[in-house]
PDB file of C-alpha atoms in Angstrom:
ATOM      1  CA  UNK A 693      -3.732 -18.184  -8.817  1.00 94.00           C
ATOM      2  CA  UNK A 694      -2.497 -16.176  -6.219  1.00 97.00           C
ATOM      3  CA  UNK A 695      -5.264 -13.221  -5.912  1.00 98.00           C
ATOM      4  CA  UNK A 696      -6.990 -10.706  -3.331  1.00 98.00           C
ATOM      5  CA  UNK A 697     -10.636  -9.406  -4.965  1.00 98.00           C
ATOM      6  CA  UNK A 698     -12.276  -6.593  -3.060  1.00 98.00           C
ATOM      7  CA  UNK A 699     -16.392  -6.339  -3.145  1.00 98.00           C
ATOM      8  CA  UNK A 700     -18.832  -4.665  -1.539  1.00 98.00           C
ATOM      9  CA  UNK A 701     -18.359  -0.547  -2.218  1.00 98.00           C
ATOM     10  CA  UNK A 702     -20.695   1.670  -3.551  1.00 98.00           C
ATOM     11  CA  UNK A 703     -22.095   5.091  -3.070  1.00 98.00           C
ATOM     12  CA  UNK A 704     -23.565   5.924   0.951  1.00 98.00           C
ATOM     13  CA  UNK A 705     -24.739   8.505   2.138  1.00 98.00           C
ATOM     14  CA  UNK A 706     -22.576  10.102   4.775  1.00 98.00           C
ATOM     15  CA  UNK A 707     -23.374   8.987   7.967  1.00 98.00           C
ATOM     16  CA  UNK A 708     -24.505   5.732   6.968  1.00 98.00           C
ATOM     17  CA  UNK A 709     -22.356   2.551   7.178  1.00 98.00           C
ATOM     18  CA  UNK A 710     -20.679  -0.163   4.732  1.00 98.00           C
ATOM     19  CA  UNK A 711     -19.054  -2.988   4.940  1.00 98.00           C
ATOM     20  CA  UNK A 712     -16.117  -4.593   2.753  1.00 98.00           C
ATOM     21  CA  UNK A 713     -15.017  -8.171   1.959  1.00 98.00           C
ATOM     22  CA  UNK A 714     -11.586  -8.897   0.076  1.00 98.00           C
ATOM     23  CA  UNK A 715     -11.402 -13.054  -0.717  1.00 98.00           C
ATOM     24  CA  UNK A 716      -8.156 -14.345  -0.807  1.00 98.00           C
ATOM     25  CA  UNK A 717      -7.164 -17.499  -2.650  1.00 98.00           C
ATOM     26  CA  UNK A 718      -3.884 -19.241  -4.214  1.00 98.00           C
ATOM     27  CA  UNK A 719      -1.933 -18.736  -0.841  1.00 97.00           C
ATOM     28  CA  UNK A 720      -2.008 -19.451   2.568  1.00 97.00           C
ATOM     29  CA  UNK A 721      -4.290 -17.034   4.230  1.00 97.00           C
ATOM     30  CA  UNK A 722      -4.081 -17.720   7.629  1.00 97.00           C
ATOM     31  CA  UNK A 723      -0.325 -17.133   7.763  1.00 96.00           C
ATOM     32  CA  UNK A 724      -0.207 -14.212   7.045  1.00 97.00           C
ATOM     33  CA  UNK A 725      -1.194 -10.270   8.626  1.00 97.00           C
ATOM     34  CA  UNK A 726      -3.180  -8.329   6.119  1.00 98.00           C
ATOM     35  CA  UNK A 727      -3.950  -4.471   5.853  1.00 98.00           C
ATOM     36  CA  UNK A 728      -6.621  -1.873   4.170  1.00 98.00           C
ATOM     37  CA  UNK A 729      -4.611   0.411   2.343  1.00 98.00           C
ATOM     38  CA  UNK A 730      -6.901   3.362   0.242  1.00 98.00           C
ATOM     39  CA  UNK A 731      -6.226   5.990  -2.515  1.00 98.00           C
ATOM     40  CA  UNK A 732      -8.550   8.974  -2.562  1.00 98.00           C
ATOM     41  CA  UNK A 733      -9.490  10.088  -6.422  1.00 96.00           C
ATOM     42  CA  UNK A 734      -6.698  11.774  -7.739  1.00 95.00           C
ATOM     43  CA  UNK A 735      -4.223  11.350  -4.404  1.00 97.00           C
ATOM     44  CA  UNK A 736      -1.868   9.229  -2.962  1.00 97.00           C
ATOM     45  CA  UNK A 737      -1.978   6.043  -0.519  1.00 98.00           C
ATOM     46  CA  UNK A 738      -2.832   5.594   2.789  1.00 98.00           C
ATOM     47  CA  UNK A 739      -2.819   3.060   5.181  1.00 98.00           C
ATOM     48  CA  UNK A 740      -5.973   1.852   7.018  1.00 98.00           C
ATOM     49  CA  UNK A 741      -5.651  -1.086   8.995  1.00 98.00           C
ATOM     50  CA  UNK A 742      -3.894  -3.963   9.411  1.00 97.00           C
ATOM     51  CA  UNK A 743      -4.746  -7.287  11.197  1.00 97.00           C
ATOM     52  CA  UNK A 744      -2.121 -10.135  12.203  1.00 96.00           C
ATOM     53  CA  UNK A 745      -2.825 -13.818  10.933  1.00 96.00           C
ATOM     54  CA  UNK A 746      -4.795 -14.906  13.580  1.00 95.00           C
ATOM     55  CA  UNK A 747      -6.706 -12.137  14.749  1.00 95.00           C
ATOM     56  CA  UNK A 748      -5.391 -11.350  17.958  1.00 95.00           C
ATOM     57  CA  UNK A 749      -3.662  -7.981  17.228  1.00 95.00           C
ATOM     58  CA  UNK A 750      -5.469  -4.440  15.344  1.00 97.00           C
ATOM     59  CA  UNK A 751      -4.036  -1.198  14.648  1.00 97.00           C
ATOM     60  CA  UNK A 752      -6.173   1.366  12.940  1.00 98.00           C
ATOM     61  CA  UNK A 753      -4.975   4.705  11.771  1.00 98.00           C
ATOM     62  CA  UNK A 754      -5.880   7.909  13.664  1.00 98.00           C
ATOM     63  CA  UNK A 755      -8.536   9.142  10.554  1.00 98.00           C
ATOM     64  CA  UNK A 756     -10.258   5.750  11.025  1.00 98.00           C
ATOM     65  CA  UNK A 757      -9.929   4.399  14.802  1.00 98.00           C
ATOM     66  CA  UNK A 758     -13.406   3.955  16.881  1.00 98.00           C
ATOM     67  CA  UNK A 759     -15.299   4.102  13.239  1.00 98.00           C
ATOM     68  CA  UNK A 760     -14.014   1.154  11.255  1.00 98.00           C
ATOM     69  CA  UNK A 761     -13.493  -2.055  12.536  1.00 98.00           C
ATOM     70  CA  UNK A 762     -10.879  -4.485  10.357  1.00 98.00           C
ATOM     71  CA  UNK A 763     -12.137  -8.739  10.916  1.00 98.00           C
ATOM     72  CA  UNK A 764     -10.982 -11.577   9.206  1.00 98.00           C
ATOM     73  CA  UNK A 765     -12.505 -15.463   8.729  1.00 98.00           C
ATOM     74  CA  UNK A 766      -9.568 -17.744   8.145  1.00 98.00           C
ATOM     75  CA  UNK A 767     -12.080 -20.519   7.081  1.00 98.00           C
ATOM     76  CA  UNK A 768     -13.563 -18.687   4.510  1.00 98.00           C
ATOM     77  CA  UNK A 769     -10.182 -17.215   3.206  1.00 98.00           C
ATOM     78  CA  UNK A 770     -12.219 -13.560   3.746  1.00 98.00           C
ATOM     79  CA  UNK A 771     -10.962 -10.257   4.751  1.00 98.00           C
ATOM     80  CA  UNK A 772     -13.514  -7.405   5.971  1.00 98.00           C
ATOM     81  CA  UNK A 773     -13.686  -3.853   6.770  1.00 98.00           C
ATOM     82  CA  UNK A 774     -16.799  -2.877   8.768  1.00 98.00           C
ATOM     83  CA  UNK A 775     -16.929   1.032   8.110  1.00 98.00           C
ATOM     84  CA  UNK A 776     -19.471   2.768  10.734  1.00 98.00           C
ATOM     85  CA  UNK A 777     -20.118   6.835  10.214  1.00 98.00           C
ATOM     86  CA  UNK A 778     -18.877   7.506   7.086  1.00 98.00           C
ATOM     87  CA  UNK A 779     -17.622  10.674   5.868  1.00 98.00           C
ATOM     88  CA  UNK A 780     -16.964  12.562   2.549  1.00 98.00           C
ATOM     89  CA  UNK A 781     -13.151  12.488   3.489  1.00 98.00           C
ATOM     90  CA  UNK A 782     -13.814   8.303   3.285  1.00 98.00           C
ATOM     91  CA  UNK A 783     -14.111   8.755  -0.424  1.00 98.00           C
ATOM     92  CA  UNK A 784     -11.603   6.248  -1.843  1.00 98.00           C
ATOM     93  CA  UNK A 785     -10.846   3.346  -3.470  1.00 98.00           C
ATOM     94  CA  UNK A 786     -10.271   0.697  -1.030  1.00 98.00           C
ATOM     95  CA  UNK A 787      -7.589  -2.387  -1.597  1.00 98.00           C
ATOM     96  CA  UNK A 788      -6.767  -5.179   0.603  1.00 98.00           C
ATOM     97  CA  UNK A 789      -2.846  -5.879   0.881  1.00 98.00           C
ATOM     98  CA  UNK A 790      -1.055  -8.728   1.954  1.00 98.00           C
ATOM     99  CA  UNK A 791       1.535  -8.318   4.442  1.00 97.00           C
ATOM    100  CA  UNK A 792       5.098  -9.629   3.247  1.00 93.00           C
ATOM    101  CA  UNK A 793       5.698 -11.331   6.967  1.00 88.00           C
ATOM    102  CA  UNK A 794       4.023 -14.492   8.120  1.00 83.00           C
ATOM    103  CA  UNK A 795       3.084 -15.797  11.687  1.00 84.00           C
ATOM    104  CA  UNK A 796       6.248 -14.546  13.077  1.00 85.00           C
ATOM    105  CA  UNK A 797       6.273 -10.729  12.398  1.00 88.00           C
ATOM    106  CA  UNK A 798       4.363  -8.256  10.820  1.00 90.00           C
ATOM    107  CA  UNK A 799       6.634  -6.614   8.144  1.00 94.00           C
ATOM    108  CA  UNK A 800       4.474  -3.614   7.374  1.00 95.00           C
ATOM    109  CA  UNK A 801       4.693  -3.810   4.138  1.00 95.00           C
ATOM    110  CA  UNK A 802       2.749  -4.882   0.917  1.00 97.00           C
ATOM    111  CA  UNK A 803       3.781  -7.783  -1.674  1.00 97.00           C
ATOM    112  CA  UNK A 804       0.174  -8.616  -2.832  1.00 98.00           C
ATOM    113  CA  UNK A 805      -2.512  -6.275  -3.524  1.00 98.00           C
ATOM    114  CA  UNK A 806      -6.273  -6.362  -4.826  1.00 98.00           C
ATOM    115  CA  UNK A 807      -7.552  -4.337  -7.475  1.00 97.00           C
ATOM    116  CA  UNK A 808      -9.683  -2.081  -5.361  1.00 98.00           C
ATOM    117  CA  UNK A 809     -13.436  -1.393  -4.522  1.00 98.00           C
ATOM    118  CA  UNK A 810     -14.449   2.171  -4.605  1.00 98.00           C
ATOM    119  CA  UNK A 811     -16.705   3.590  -2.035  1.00 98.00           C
ATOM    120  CA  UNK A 812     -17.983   6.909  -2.572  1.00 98.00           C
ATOM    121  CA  UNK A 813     -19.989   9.020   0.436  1.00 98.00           C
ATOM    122  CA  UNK A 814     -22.192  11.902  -0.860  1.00 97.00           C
ATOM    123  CA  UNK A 815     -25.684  12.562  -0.259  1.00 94.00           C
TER     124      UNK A 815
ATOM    125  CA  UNK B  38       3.899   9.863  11.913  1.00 97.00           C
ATOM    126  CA  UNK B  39       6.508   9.864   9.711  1.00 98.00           C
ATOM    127  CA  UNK B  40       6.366  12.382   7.073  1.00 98.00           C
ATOM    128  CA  UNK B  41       7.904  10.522   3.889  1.00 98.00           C
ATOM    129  CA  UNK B  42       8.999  13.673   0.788  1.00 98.00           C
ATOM    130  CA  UNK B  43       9.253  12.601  -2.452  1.00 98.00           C
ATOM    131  CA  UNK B  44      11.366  14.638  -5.186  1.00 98.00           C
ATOM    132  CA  UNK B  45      10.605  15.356  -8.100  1.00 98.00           C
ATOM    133  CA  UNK B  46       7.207  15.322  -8.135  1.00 98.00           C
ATOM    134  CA  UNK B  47       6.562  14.290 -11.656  1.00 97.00           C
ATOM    135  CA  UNK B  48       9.699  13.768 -14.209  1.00 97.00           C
ATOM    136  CA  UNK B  49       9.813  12.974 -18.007  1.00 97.00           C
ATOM    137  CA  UNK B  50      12.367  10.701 -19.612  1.00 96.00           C
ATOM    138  CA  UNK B  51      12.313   8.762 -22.903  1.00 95.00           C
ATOM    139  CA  UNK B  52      13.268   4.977 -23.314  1.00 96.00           C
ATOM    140  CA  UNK B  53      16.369   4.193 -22.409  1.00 96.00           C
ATOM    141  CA  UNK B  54      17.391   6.671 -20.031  1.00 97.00           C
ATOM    142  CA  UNK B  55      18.681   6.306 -16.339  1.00 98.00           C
ATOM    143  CA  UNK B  56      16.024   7.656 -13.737  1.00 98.00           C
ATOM    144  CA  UNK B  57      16.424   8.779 -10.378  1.00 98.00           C
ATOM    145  CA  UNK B  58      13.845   9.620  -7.481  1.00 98.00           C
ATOM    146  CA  UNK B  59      14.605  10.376  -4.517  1.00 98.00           C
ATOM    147  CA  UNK B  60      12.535  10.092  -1.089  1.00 98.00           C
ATOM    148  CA  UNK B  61      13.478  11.586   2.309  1.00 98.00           C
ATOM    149  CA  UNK B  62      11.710  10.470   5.846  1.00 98.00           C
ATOM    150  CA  UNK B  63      11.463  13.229   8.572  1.00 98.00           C
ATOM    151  CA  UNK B  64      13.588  11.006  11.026  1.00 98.00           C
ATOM    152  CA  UNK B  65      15.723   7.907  10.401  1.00 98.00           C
ATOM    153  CA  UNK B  66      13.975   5.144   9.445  1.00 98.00           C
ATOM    154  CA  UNK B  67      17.139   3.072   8.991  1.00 97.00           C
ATOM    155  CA  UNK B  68      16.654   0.409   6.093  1.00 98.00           C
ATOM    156  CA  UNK B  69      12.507   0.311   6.698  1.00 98.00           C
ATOM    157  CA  UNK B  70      12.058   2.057   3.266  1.00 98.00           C
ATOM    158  CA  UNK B  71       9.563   0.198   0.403  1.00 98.00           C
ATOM    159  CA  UNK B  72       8.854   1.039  -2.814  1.00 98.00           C
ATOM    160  CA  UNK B  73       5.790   0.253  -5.116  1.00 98.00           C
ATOM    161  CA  UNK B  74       5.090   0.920  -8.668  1.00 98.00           C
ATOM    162  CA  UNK B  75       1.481   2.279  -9.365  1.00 98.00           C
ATOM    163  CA  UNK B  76      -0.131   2.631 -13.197  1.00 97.00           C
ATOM    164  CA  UNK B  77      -3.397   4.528 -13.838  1.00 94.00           C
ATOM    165  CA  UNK B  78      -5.811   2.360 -12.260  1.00 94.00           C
ATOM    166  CA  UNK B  79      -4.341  -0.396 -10.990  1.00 96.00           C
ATOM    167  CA  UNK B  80      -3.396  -1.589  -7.836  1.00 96.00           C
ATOM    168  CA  UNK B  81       0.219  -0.781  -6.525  1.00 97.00           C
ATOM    169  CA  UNK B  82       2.997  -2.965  -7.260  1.00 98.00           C
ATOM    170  CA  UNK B  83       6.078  -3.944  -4.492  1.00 98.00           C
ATOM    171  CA  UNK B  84       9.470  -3.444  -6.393  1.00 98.00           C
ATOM    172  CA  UNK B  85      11.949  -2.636  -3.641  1.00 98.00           C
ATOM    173  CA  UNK B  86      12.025  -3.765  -0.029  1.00 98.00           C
ATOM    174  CA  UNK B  87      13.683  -2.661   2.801  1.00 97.00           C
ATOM    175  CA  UNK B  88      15.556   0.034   1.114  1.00 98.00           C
ATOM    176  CA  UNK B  89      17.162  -2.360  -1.507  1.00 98.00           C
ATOM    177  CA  UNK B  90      15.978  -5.575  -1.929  1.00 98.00           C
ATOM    178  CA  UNK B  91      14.320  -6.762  -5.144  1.00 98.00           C
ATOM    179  CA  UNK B  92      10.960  -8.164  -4.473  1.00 98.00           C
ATOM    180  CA  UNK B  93      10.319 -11.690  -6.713  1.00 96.00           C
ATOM    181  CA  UNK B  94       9.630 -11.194 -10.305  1.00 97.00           C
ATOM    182  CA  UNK B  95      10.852  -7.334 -10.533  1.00 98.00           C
ATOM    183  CA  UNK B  96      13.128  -6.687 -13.624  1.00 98.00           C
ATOM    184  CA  UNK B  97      17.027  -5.991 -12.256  1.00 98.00           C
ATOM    185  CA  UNK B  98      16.911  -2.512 -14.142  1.00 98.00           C
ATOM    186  CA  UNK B  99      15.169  -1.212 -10.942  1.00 98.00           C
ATOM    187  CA  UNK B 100      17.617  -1.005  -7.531  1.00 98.00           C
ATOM    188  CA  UNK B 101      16.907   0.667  -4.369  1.00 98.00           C
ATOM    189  CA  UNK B 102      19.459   2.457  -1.980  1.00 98.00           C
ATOM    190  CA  UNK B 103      19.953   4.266   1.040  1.00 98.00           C
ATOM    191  CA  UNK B 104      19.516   4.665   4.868  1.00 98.00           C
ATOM    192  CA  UNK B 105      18.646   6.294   7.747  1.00 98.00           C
ATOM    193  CA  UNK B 106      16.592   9.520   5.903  1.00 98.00           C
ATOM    194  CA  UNK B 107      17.705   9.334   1.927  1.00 98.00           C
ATOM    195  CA  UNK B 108      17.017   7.040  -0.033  1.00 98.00           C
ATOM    196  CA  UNK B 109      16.893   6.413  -3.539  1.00 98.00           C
ATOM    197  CA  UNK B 110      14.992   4.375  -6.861  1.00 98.00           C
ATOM    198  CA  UNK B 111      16.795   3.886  -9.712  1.00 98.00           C
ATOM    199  CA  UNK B 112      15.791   2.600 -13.240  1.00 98.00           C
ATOM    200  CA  UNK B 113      18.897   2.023 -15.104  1.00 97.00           C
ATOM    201  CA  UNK B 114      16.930   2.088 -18.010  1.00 97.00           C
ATOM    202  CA  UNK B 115      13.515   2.989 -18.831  1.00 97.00           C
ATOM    203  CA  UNK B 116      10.982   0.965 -20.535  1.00 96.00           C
ATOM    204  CA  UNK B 117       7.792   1.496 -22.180  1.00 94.00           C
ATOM    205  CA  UNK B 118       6.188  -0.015 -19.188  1.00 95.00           C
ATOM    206  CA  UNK B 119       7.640   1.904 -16.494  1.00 96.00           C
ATOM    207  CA  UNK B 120       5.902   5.117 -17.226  1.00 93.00           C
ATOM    208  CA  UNK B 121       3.738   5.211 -14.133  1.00 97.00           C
ATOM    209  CA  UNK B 122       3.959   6.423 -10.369  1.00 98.00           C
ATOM    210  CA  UNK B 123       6.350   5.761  -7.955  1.00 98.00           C
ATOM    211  CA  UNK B 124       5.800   5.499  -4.279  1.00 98.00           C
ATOM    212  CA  UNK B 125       8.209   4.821  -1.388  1.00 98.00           C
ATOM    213  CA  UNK B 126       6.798   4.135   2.108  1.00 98.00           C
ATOM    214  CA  UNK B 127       8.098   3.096   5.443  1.00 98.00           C
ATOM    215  CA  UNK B 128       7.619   0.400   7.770  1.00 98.00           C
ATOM    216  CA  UNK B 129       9.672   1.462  10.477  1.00 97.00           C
ATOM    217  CA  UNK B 130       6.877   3.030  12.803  1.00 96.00           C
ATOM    218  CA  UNK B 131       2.976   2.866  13.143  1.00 96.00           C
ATOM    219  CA  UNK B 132       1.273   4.078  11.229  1.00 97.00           C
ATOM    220  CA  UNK B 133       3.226   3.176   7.839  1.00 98.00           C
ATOM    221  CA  UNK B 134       3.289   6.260   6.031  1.00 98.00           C
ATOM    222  CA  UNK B 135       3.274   6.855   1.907  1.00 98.00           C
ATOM    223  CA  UNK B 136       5.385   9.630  -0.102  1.00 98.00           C
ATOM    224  CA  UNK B 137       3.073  11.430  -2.083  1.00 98.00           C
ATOM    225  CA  UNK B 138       3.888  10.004  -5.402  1.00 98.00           C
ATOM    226  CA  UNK B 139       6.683  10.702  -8.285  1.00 98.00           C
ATOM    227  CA  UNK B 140       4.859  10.634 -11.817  1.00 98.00           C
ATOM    228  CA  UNK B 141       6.983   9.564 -14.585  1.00 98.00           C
ATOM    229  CA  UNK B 142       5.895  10.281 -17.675  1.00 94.00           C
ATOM    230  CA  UNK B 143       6.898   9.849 -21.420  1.00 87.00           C
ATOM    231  CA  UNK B 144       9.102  13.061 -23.013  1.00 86.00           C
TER     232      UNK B 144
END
């Protein structure tokens, strides 16, 4: 079954870090570039990070860069999003995408998605 | 960035009707335009791909159109399960950039 499961949200306080893990299965993982899209309660999408098929190449958005860091483990099928000095404005649920392109190109766009992990920062 | 405009914001229709949203980029974006169907608490869904190509498994009542900064959804006929939210995004530039959503509900 082709699949991406998010884990590892929760509540943190803000300053604090967390990190997330999306597992992949029912495709081939390592061909393909894979992003952190998240949704704010209530609000609309926006794009996190993305990270090519083997490794090499990282974008982050603005909101994000020198705070999160986006890694992958082709061996374990496993994407991960290392989130350092959280802030309220990181409230969101968080989904792993799968990039549409393969080893050739990024496409920047989405054809699989997980269902989401929420991460909530409060005190 | 890119700033992507949706329009309308939220719309009601009833089965069977023909529905139209319409999304604008703030430059041209030539055929880089996606679109993704969202329902209350679920994860978004690709229907449309570079501005008007059906991704796998999406019914043919949904089409895609445009270029450069207009471009256009279309359901030619609205079903039961379509009442949900309607993105379009680009992949023309980093970062990728979202509209802010088109809600279609039931009238």
């Amino acid at each position: 079954q082709v699949q991406l499961v998010e884990s590892g949200g929760g509540v943190v306080q803000p300053g604090r870090s967390l990190r997330l893990s999306c597992a992949a299965s029912g495709f081939t993982f390592s061909s393909y570039g894979m992003h952190w899209v998240r949704q704010a309660p209530g609000k609309g999408l926006e794009w996190v990070a993305v990270i090519s098929y083997d490794g090499s190449n990282k974008y982050y958005a603005d909101s994000v860069k020198g705070r999160f860091t986006i890694s992958r483990d082709n061996s374990k099928n496993t994407l991960y999003l290392q989130m350092n000095s959280l802030r309220a404005e990181d409230t969101a649920v968080y989904y792993c995408a799968k990039d549409k392109g393969g080893v050739t190109r990024t496409y920047w766009y989405f054809d699989l998605w997980g269902r989401g992990t929420l991460v909530t920062v409060s005190s | 960035d890119i700033q992507m405009t949706q329009s309308p914001s939220s719309l009601s229709a009833s089965v069977g009707d023909r529905v139209t949203i319409t999304c604008r980029a703030s430059q041209s974006i030539s055929s880089y335009l996606n679109w993704y169907q969202q329902k209350p608490g679920k994860a978004p869904k690709l229907l449309i791909y570079a501005a008007s190509s059906l991704q796998s498994g999406v019914p043919s009542r949904f089409s895609g159109s445009g270029s450069g900064t207009d471009f256009t959804l279309t359901i030619s006929s609205l079903q039961p399960e379509d009442f949900a939210t309607y993105y379009c995004q680009q992949s023309y530039s980093t970062p990728p950039t979202f509209g802010p959503g088109t809600k279609v509900d039931i009238k």
